[in-house]
Amino acid sequence: MSFVQNVPCFSILLAMFAAIITSAVRGKTARKICIGLTIIEGGMSAWLLSFLWKTGESYVYVMGHFPAPWGNELRAGMLEAGMAFFLCVIMVLSLWGGVHEIREDLEADKAQFYYIMADLLLASLLALVYTNDMFTAYVFVEINTIAACGLIMMKQSDLTLAAAVRYMIMSLMGSGLLLIGICLLYDMTGHLLMSNIKEQIISLATTETYHIPLLLTIGLISIGLAIKSALWPFHTWLPGAYGYSTVSSSAMLSSMVSKGYIFLLLKIIYRVIGADTFAGSHVINILFIFGIVGMVIGSLDAIRENNLKRMIAYSSVAQIGYIFMGIGIGTDAGVGAGMYHIFAHAASKALVFIAASGLIRASGGKSRIQDLAGAGFRNKLAGAGFVAGALSMIGIPGFAGFASKLMFAQASLVKAELAIPVFMALAVSTVLNAIYFMRVALLIYTPDDVPLVDAVAGAFRLRENQKHSVRNVQPEGVLSPEGITGMAGTNAVAGSTARADSLAYAAAILLFIALNLFLGICTQPVLQLIQRGLVIFG
């Protein structure tokens, strides 16, 4: 076995190891360890992707060299390696873009716990991507749920606490349905490894043995993961979870967590149930209908919303509907379009959330849409990032969202009976997306009488200097020499921190924009990765 084939196991263990190390340090050190090891994991995933691209094959990694049923297995192919690399990229950029909010929203002695949860979140997602065992998948689904709740609650407000409780309740419902489905699969087949289950499922489907229990199992697993992915009408937990948590949490939850559950569903469809068996069930029609309705309802909810981050959260309901519509088409082309939209939406939605935080900060912390007038002038980088993300979500040519929407339209042509509803849903949703995104884009560039602040560095430095200067003012209003020296040192540290924050924020915005343009213009390499990956996915 080549050493590169150990990457799936090492990347999962490294993320868990990062959580352990992060628990022993504080502040900037915790952030550096979390981001640094995530970059290493991303590099390892890119190495694995390069190896698998050349070989064009997938392989099974036996954990501990003990075969089933005593051992466990990981399975890696091009699609898994590509997804793992993408998750690492999104996490690094989300943490960079939200570093200032993490410092402001969290108490200093609790910042390390935030990065512990982020490490556990990534470890669980990588395990979901690579695992070849159903029970292991369930275990890491629960770890993912706990980590996500921790990221939501870290801001410590009444709104985030309520959002975390709502998320936990809905997520446990989804996990419960998934667990029941896994138990039924084990009862019917006697296996937990995905490849072994698929062999038995094909036999059962051919002989029509356990027809009703098999259909029930497919429905339980699909609806369970749909709940956790926030597919309409199971999306009620999403606006609060995304809208009230700190911006890095919003970016990671919308771009990583929901996509991880959808990826797990695709693995189960191809590797456990079988694409043909799933396409022949009525469950696929339900997912198709829920996806199309969600595209419209999510957009209408976003139009009615007055809070910027909650508006973006409702937009995610619509975008998740796109992905399930692609799955519901029931062809490799439809699933490929859905997979491409996973990448496009993750890159665009994280960008929009990160940019929104800069616009809110430039508006004095106000998140109501009507209070954002002129914010694009006061924070030019955030304004540019928001517009770029909005254009992608609308589906303007040259951006990632246009490429995936075009693929959905092309995939629907394979099934003539689905072409009309797909085209109508795409048209209506695109118009609605334009209404609520362009409303904000135009408003932030509506001039007002607030003086301009060049980029984000000025805003960071002003806030830090004011906060620290007050502490060094004597009651009489006269500064001693020691006070002047202390203030100079404090202001120097604050200025250095502000510059570092602004550089990290700028890097996140610019790299997210570049990623969007890459997905929108250079579609063939990514599409080829998806198509080749789906061929060997099962």
PDB file of C-alpha atoms in Angstrom, residues 146-384:
ATOM      1  CA  ILE A 146     -22.749  18.194  19.193  1.00  0.00           C
ATOM      2  CA  ALA A 147     -19.971  20.235  17.578  1.00  0.00           C
ATOM      3  CA  ALA A 148     -22.463  22.276  15.536  1.00  0.00           C
ATOM      4  CA  CYS A 149     -24.535  23.046  18.639  1.00  0.00           C
ATOM      5  CA  GLY A 150     -21.380  24.163  20.418  1.00  0.00           C
ATOM      6  CA  LEU A 151     -20.507  26.543  17.590  1.00  0.00           C
ATOM      7  CA  ILE A 152     -24.008  28.039  17.683  1.00  0.00           C
ATOM      8  CA  MET A 153     -24.055  28.508  21.466  1.00  0.00           C
ATOM      9  CA  MET A 154     -20.579  30.021  21.793  1.00  0.00           C
ATOM     10  CA  LYS A 155     -21.911  33.549  21.281  1.00  0.00           C
ATOM     11  CA  GLN A 156     -23.863  33.155  24.554  1.00  0.00           C
ATOM     12  CA  SER A 157     -27.057  35.105  24.052  1.00  0.00           C
ATOM     13  CA  ASP A 158     -30.707  34.239  24.518  1.00  0.00           C
ATOM     14  CA  LEU A 159     -31.178  34.047  20.761  1.00  0.00           C
ATOM     15  CA  THR A 160     -28.271  31.663  20.165  1.00  0.00           C
ATOM     16  CA  LEU A 161     -29.327  29.464  23.090  1.00  0.00           C
ATOM     17  CA  ALA A 162     -32.852  29.172  21.701  1.00  0.00           C
ATOM     18  CA  ALA A 163     -31.459  28.512  18.218  1.00  0.00           C
ATOM     19  CA  ALA A 164     -29.154  25.785  19.543  1.00  0.00           C
ATOM     20  CA  VAL A 165     -31.994  24.075  21.423  1.00  0.00           C
ATOM     21  CA  ARG A 166     -34.204  24.196  18.325  1.00  0.00           C
ATOM     22  CA  TYR A 167     -31.355  22.833  16.218  1.00  0.00           C
ATOM     23  CA  MET A 168     -30.686  20.049  18.717  1.00  0.00           C
ATOM     24  CA  ILE A 169     -34.340  18.957  18.817  1.00  0.00           C
ATOM     25  CA  MET A 170     -34.718  18.862  15.032  1.00  0.00           C
ATOM     26  CA  SER A 171     -31.322  17.271  14.560  1.00  0.00           C
ATOM     27  CA  LEU A 172     -32.079  14.519  17.060  1.00  0.00           C
ATOM     28  CA  MET A 173     -35.297  13.788  15.188  1.00  0.00           C
ATOM     29  CA  GLY A 174     -33.286  13.369  12.007  1.00  0.00           C
ATOM     30  CA  SER A 175     -30.673  11.242  13.763  1.00  0.00           C
ATOM     31  CA  GLY A 176     -33.393   9.053  15.243  1.00  0.00           C
ATOM     32  CA  LEU A 177     -34.926   8.360  11.835  1.00  0.00           C
ATOM     33  CA  LEU A 178     -31.476   7.609  10.435  1.00  0.00           C
ATOM     34  CA  LEU A 179     -30.731   5.178  13.272  1.00  0.00           C
ATOM     35  CA  ILE A 180     -34.035   3.346  12.791  1.00  0.00           C
ATOM     36  CA  GLY A 181     -33.243   3.034   9.093  1.00  0.00           C
ATOM     37  CA  ILE A 182     -29.786   1.619   9.856  1.00  0.00           C
ATOM     38  CA  CYS A 183     -31.294  -0.888  12.293  1.00  0.00           C
ATOM     39  CA  LEU A 184     -33.779  -2.032   9.639  1.00  0.00           C
ATOM     40  CA  LEU A 185     -30.954  -2.419   7.128  1.00  0.00           C
ATOM     41  CA  TYR A 186     -28.995  -4.535   9.589  1.00  0.00           C
ATOM     42  CA  ASP A 187     -32.060  -6.639  10.355  1.00  0.00           C
ATOM     43  CA  MET A 188     -32.699  -7.311   6.651  1.00  0.00           C
ATOM     44  CA  THR A 189     -29.100  -7.866   5.544  1.00  0.00           C
ATOM     45  CA  GLY A 190     -27.049  -8.721   8.635  1.00  0.00           C
ATOM     46  CA  HIS A 191     -24.310  -6.269   7.592  1.00  0.00           C
ATOM     47  CA  LEU A 192     -23.137  -2.763   8.429  1.00  0.00           C
ATOM     48  CA  LEU A 193     -20.470  -2.308   5.749  1.00  0.00           C
ATOM     49  CA  MET A 194     -21.924  -0.388   2.826  1.00  0.00           C
ATOM     50  CA  SER A 195     -20.632  -2.707   0.097  1.00  0.00           C
ATOM     51  CA  ASN A 196     -21.982  -5.824   1.839  1.00  0.00           C
ATOM     52  CA  ILE A 197     -25.378  -4.217   2.414  1.00  0.00           C
ATOM     53  CA  LYS A 198     -25.639  -3.242  -1.257  1.00  0.00           C
ATOM     54  CA  GLU A 199     -25.167  -6.842  -2.402  1.00  0.00           C
ATOM     55  CA  GLN A 200     -28.047  -7.951  -0.195  1.00  0.00           C
ATOM     56  CA  ILE A 201     -30.245  -4.986  -1.176  1.00  0.00           C
ATOM     57  CA  ILE A 202     -29.855  -5.782  -4.879  1.00  0.00           C
ATOM     58  CA  SER A 203     -30.903  -9.366  -4.174  1.00  0.00           C
ATOM     59  CA  LEU A 204     -33.909  -8.254  -2.105  1.00  0.00           C
ATOM     60  CA  ALA A 205     -34.994  -5.735  -4.743  1.00  0.00           C
ATOM     61  CA  THR A 206     -34.698  -8.317  -7.530  1.00  0.00           C
ATOM     62  CA  THR A 207     -36.816 -10.908  -5.710  1.00  0.00           C
ATOM     63  CA  GLU A 208     -39.108  -8.210  -4.226  1.00  0.00           C
ATOM     64  CA  THR A 209     -38.417  -9.657  -0.780  1.00  0.00           C
ATOM     65  CA  TYR A 210     -39.018  -7.190   2.067  1.00  0.00           C
ATOM     66  CA  HIS A 211     -40.430  -4.715  -0.468  1.00  0.00           C
ATOM     67  CA  ILE A 212     -42.368  -2.628   2.068  1.00  0.00           C
ATOM     68  CA  PRO A 213     -39.639  -2.711   4.788  1.00  0.00           C
ATOM     69  CA  LEU A 214     -37.045  -1.740   2.175  1.00  0.00           C
ATOM     70  CA  LEU A 215     -39.159   1.174   0.959  1.00  0.00           C
ATOM     71  CA  LEU A 216     -39.710   2.253   4.568  1.00  0.00           C
ATOM     72  CA  THR A 217     -35.972   2.072   5.236  1.00  0.00           C
ATOM     73  CA  ILE A 218     -35.162   4.222   2.214  1.00  0.00           C
ATOM     74  CA  GLY A 219     -37.751   6.760   3.347  1.00  0.00           C
ATOM     75  CA  LEU A 220     -36.512   6.887   6.951  1.00  0.00           C
ATOM     76  CA  ILE A 221     -32.878   7.403   5.979  1.00  0.00           C
ATOM     77  CA  SER A 222     -33.698   9.972   3.288  1.00  0.00           C
ATOM     78  CA  ILE A 223     -36.052  12.036   5.458  1.00  0.00           C
ATOM     79  CA  GLY A 224     -33.703  11.788   8.447  1.00  0.00           C
ATOM     80  CA  LEU A 225     -30.815  13.270   6.478  1.00  0.00           C
ATOM     81  CA  ALA A 226     -33.170  15.763   4.798  1.00  0.00           C
ATOM     82  CA  ILE A 227     -34.118  17.078   8.252  1.00  0.00           C
ATOM     83  CA  LYS A 228     -30.469  17.490   9.171  1.00  0.00           C
ATOM     84  CA  SER A 229     -29.791  19.195   5.831  1.00  0.00           C
ATOM     85  CA  ALA A 230     -32.689  21.678   6.354  1.00  0.00           C
ATOM     86  CA  LEU A 231     -34.710  20.636   3.318  1.00  0.00           C
ATOM     87  CA  TRP A 232     -38.153  22.271   3.232  1.00  0.00           C
ATOM     88  CA  PRO A 233     -40.377  21.735   5.245  1.00  0.00           C
ATOM     89  CA  PHE A 234     -37.815  20.612   7.853  1.00  0.00           C
ATOM     90  CA  HIS A 235     -35.933  23.920   7.801  1.00  0.00           C
ATOM     91  CA  THR A 236     -37.438  25.702  10.819  1.00  0.00           C
ATOM     92  CA  TRP A 237     -34.227  25.411  12.845  1.00  0.00           C
ATOM     93  CA  LEU A 238     -32.047  26.981  10.143  1.00  0.00           C
ATOM     94  CA  PRO A 239     -32.786  30.766  10.271  1.00  0.00           C
ATOM     95  CA  GLY A 240     -31.966  31.066  13.957  1.00  0.00           C
ATOM     96  CA  ALA A 241     -28.915  28.806  13.832  1.00  0.00           C
ATOM     97  CA  TYR A 242     -27.357  30.660  10.900  1.00  0.00           C
ATOM     98  CA  GLY A 243     -28.751  34.104  11.657  1.00  0.00           C
ATOM     99  CA  TYR A 244     -27.761  34.582  15.299  1.00  0.00           C
ATOM    100  CA  SER A 245     -24.474  32.695  15.677  1.00  0.00           C
ATOM    101  CA  THR A 246     -21.096  34.317  15.128  1.00  0.00           C
ATOM    102  CA  VAL A 247     -20.196  34.735  11.468  1.00  0.00           C
ATOM    103  CA  SER A 248     -17.626  31.915  11.250  1.00  0.00           C
ATOM    104  CA  SER A 249     -20.228  29.530  12.651  1.00  0.00           C
ATOM    105  CA  SER A 250     -22.799  30.738  10.118  1.00  0.00           C
ATOM    106  CA  ALA A 251     -20.345  30.231   7.260  1.00  0.00           C
ATOM    107  CA  MET A 252     -19.291  26.756   8.379  1.00  0.00           C
ATOM    108  CA  LEU A 253     -22.800  25.544   9.199  1.00  0.00           C
ATOM    109  CA  SER A 254     -24.218  26.670   5.861  1.00  0.00           C
ATOM    110  CA  SER A 255     -21.276  25.621   3.707  1.00  0.00           C
ATOM    111  CA  MET A 256     -20.002  22.486   5.442  1.00  0.00           C
ATOM    112  CA  VAL A 257     -22.471  20.826   7.805  1.00  0.00           C
ATOM    113  CA  SER A 258     -25.575  20.647   5.625  1.00  0.00           C
ATOM    114  CA  LYS A 259     -23.420  19.629   2.638  1.00  0.00           C
ATOM    115  CA  GLY A 260     -21.808  16.846   4.659  1.00  0.00           C
ATOM    116  CA  TYR A 261     -25.206  15.290   5.357  1.00  0.00           C
ATOM    117  CA  ILE A 262     -26.214  15.546   1.699  1.00  0.00           C
ATOM    118  CA  PHE A 263     -22.933  13.894   0.700  1.00  0.00           C
ATOM    119  CA  LEU A 264     -23.663  11.069   3.151  1.00  0.00           C
ATOM    120  CA  LEU A 265     -27.098  10.646   1.569  1.00  0.00           C
ATOM    121  CA  LEU A 266     -25.481  10.362  -1.866  1.00  0.00           C
ATOM    122  CA  LYS A 267     -23.102   7.722  -0.524  1.00  0.00           C
ATOM    123  CA  ILE A 268     -26.020   5.732   0.850  1.00  0.00           C
ATOM    124  CA  ILE A 269     -27.929   6.050  -2.440  1.00  0.00           C
ATOM    125  CA  TYR A 270     -25.014   4.811  -4.539  1.00  0.00           C
ATOM    126  CA  ARG A 271     -23.211   2.440  -2.176  1.00  0.00           C
ATOM    127  CA  VAL A 272     -25.943   1.014   0.035  1.00  0.00           C
ATOM    128  CA  ILE A 273     -29.331   1.179  -1.660  1.00  0.00           C
ATOM    129  CA  GLY A 274     -28.179   1.325  -5.260  1.00  0.00           C
ATOM    130  CA  ALA A 275     -28.997   4.151  -7.654  1.00  0.00           C
ATOM    131  CA  ASP A 276     -31.444   2.026  -9.661  1.00  0.00           C
ATOM    132  CA  THR A 277     -33.278   0.803  -6.555  1.00  0.00           C
ATOM    133  CA  PHE A 278     -33.518   4.353  -5.212  1.00  0.00           C
ATOM    134  CA  ALA A 279     -34.716   5.717  -8.562  1.00  0.00           C
ATOM    135  CA  GLY A 280     -37.457   3.087  -8.602  1.00  0.00           C
ATOM    136  CA  SER A 281     -38.806   4.102  -5.197  1.00  0.00           C
ATOM    137  CA  HIS A 282     -41.405   6.786  -4.517  1.00  0.00           C
ATOM    138  CA  VAL A 283     -39.015   8.517  -2.106  1.00  0.00           C
ATOM    139  CA  ILE A 284     -37.156  10.124  -4.986  1.00  0.00           C
ATOM    140  CA  ASN A 285     -40.376  11.824  -6.119  1.00  0.00           C
ATOM    141  CA  ILE A 286     -40.944  13.214  -2.615  1.00  0.00           C
ATOM    142  CA  LEU A 287     -37.423  14.673  -2.509  1.00  0.00           C
ATOM    143  CA  PHE A 288     -37.945  16.203  -5.958  1.00  0.00           C
ATOM    144  CA  ILE A 289     -41.199  17.886  -4.903  1.00  0.00           C
ATOM    145  CA  PHE A 290     -39.787  19.096  -1.573  1.00  0.00           C
ATOM    146  CA  GLY A 291     -36.747  20.466  -3.402  1.00  0.00           C
ATOM    147  CA  ILE A 292     -38.776  22.480  -5.910  1.00  0.00           C
ATOM    148  CA  VAL A 293     -41.166  23.823  -3.277  1.00  0.00           C
ATOM    149  CA  GLY A 294     -38.227  24.705  -1.033  1.00  0.00           C
ATOM    150  CA  MET A 295     -36.603  26.684  -3.844  1.00  0.00           C
ATOM    151  CA  VAL A 296     -39.647  28.952  -3.993  1.00  0.00           C
ATOM    152  CA  ILE A 297     -40.695  29.068  -0.321  1.00  0.00           C
ATOM    153  CA  GLY A 298     -37.151  29.706   0.901  1.00  0.00           C
ATOM    154  CA  SER A 299     -36.800  32.629  -1.495  1.00  0.00           C
ATOM    155  CA  LEU A 300     -40.175  34.093  -0.481  1.00  0.00           C
ATOM    156  CA  ASP A 301     -39.183  33.874   3.199  1.00  0.00           C
ATOM    157  CA  ALA A 302     -35.917  35.653   2.375  1.00  0.00           C
ATOM    158  CA  ILE A 303     -37.826  38.480   0.668  1.00  0.00           C
ATOM    159  CA  ARG A 304     -39.980  38.994   3.772  1.00  0.00           C
ATOM    160  CA  GLU A 305     -37.011  38.952   6.169  1.00  0.00           C
ATOM    161  CA  ASN A 306     -35.674  42.253   7.533  1.00  0.00           C
ATOM    162  CA  ASN A 307     -32.526  40.917   9.243  1.00  0.00           C
ATOM    163  CA  LEU A 308     -29.579  40.551   6.869  1.00  0.00           C
ATOM    164  CA  LYS A 309     -28.125  37.322   8.266  1.00  0.00           C
ATOM    165  CA  ARG A 310     -31.545  35.689   8.586  1.00  0.00           C
ATOM    166  CA  MET A 311     -32.279  36.682   4.987  1.00  0.00           C
ATOM    167  CA  ILE A 312     -29.101  34.904   3.910  1.00  0.00           C
ATOM    168  CA  ALA A 313     -30.111  31.918   6.047  1.00  0.00           C
ATOM    169  CA  TYR A 314     -33.489  31.632   4.325  1.00  0.00           C
ATOM    170  CA  SER A 315     -31.632  31.774   1.024  1.00  0.00           C
ATOM    171  CA  SER A 316     -29.886  28.558   2.081  1.00  0.00           C
ATOM    172  CA  VAL A 317     -33.277  26.830   2.284  1.00  0.00           C
ATOM    173  CA  ALA A 318     -33.809  27.646  -1.388  1.00  0.00           C
ATOM    174  CA  GLN A 319     -30.306  26.559  -2.382  1.00  0.00           C
ATOM    175  CA  ILE A 320     -30.618  23.237  -0.559  1.00  0.00           C
ATOM    176  CA  GLY A 321     -33.834  22.770  -2.518  1.00  0.00           C
ATOM    177  CA  TYR A 322     -31.783  23.003  -5.727  1.00  0.00           C
ATOM    178  CA  ILE A 323     -29.576  20.114  -4.602  1.00  0.00           C
ATOM    179  CA  PHE A 324     -32.489  17.856  -3.674  1.00  0.00           C
ATOM    180  CA  MET A 325     -34.196  18.713  -6.949  1.00  0.00           C
ATOM    181  CA  GLY A 326     -31.089  17.419  -8.719  1.00  0.00           C
ATOM    182  CA  ILE A 327     -31.156  14.221  -6.665  1.00  0.00           C
ATOM    183  CA  GLY A 328     -34.868  13.882  -7.415  1.00  0.00           C
ATOM    184  CA  ILE A 329     -34.242  13.971 -11.169  1.00  0.00           C
ATOM    185  CA  GLY A 330     -32.913  10.464 -10.636  1.00  0.00           C
ATOM    186  CA  THR A 331     -30.036  10.439 -13.121  1.00  0.00           C
ATOM    187  CA  ASP A 332     -26.263  10.737 -12.844  1.00  0.00           C
ATOM    188  CA  ALA A 333     -26.539  14.087 -14.619  1.00  0.00           C
ATOM    189  CA  GLY A 334     -28.991  15.343 -11.995  1.00  0.00           C
ATOM    190  CA  VAL A 335     -26.841  14.123  -9.114  1.00  0.00           C
ATOM    191  CA  GLY A 336     -23.773  15.620 -10.807  1.00  0.00           C
ATOM    192  CA  ALA A 337     -25.533  18.983 -11.048  1.00  0.00           C
ATOM    193  CA  GLY A 338     -26.500  18.699  -7.381  1.00  0.00           C
ATOM    194  CA  MET A 339     -22.917  17.874  -6.455  1.00  0.00           C
ATOM    195  CA  TYR A 340     -21.643  20.871  -8.410  1.00  0.00           C
ATOM    196  CA  HIS A 341     -24.178  23.066  -6.638  1.00  0.00           C
ATOM    197  CA  ILE A 342     -22.838  21.791  -3.308  1.00  0.00           C
ATOM    198  CA  PHE A 343     -19.480  23.324  -4.216  1.00  0.00           C
ATOM    199  CA  ALA A 344     -21.006  26.464  -5.755  1.00  0.00           C
ATOM    200  CA  HIS A 345     -23.350  27.169  -2.866  1.00  0.00           C
ATOM    201  CA  ALA A 346     -20.706  26.493  -0.217  1.00  0.00           C
ATOM    202  CA  ALA A 347     -18.265  28.929  -1.814  1.00  0.00           C
ATOM    203  CA  SER A 348     -20.941  31.581  -2.406  1.00  0.00           C
ATOM    204  CA  LYS A 349     -22.835  31.367   0.878  1.00  0.00           C
ATOM    205  CA  ALA A 350     -19.719  31.484   3.054  1.00  0.00           C
ATOM    206  CA  LEU A 351     -18.604  34.540   1.067  1.00  0.00           C
ATOM    207  CA  VAL A 352     -21.958  36.275   1.565  1.00  0.00           C
ATOM    208  CA  PHE A 353     -21.961  35.614   5.328  1.00  0.00           C
ATOM    209  CA  ILE A 354     -18.381  36.859   5.753  1.00  0.00           C
ATOM    210  CA  ALA A 355     -19.124  39.956   3.668  1.00  0.00           C
ATOM    211  CA  ALA A 356     -22.356  40.591   5.587  1.00  0.00           C
ATOM    212  CA  SER A 357     -20.421  40.726   8.849  1.00  0.00           C
ATOM    213  CA  GLY A 358     -18.269  43.522   7.444  1.00  0.00           C
ATOM    214  CA  LEU A 359     -21.330  45.441   6.262  1.00  0.00           C
ATOM    215  CA  ILE A 360     -22.976  45.099   9.669  1.00  0.00           C
ATOM    216  CA  ARG A 361     -19.801  46.227  11.402  1.00  0.00           C
ATOM    217  CA  ALA A 362     -19.565  49.222   9.056  1.00  0.00           C
ATOM    218  CA  SER A 363     -23.152  50.130  10.021  1.00  0.00           C
ATOM    219  CA  GLY A 364     -22.434  50.297  13.740  1.00  0.00           C
ATOM    220  CA  GLY A 365     -23.460  46.713  14.471  1.00  0.00           C
ATOM    221  CA  LYS A 366     -26.962  47.134  13.035  1.00  0.00           C
ATOM    222  CA  SER A 367     -28.180  44.099  11.095  1.00  0.00           C
ATOM    223  CA  ARG A 368     -31.529  45.443   9.853  1.00  0.00           C
ATOM    224  CA  ILE A 369     -31.440  45.779   6.096  1.00  0.00           C
ATOM    225  CA  GLN A 370     -32.715  49.377   6.100  1.00  0.00           C
ATOM    226  CA  ASP A 371     -29.795  50.385   8.358  1.00  0.00           C
ATOM    227  CA  LEU A 372     -27.159  49.248   5.845  1.00  0.00           C
ATOM    228  CA  ALA A 373     -27.413  52.256   3.515  1.00  0.00           C
ATOM    229  CA  GLY A 374     -23.950  53.272   2.352  1.00  0.00           C
ATOM    230  CA  ALA A 375     -22.224  50.306   4.026  1.00  0.00           C
ATOM    231  CA  GLY A 376     -20.633  49.325   0.725  1.00  0.00           C
ATOM    232  CA  PHE A 377     -18.838  52.682   0.663  1.00  0.00           C
ATOM    233  CA  ARG A 378     -17.741  52.452   4.281  1.00  0.00           C
ATOM    234  CA  ASN A 379     -16.378  48.923   3.830  1.00  0.00           C
ATOM    235  CA  LYS A 380     -15.502  48.555   0.177  1.00  0.00           C
ATOM    236  CA  LEU A 381     -14.108  45.033   0.446  1.00  0.00           C
ATOM    237  CA  ALA A 382     -17.205  43.691   2.198  1.00  0.00           C
ATOM    238  CA  GLY A 383     -19.425  45.404  -0.358  1.00  0.00           C
ATOM    239  CA  ALA A 384     -17.535  43.849  -3.259  1.00  0.00           C
TER     240      ALA A 384
END
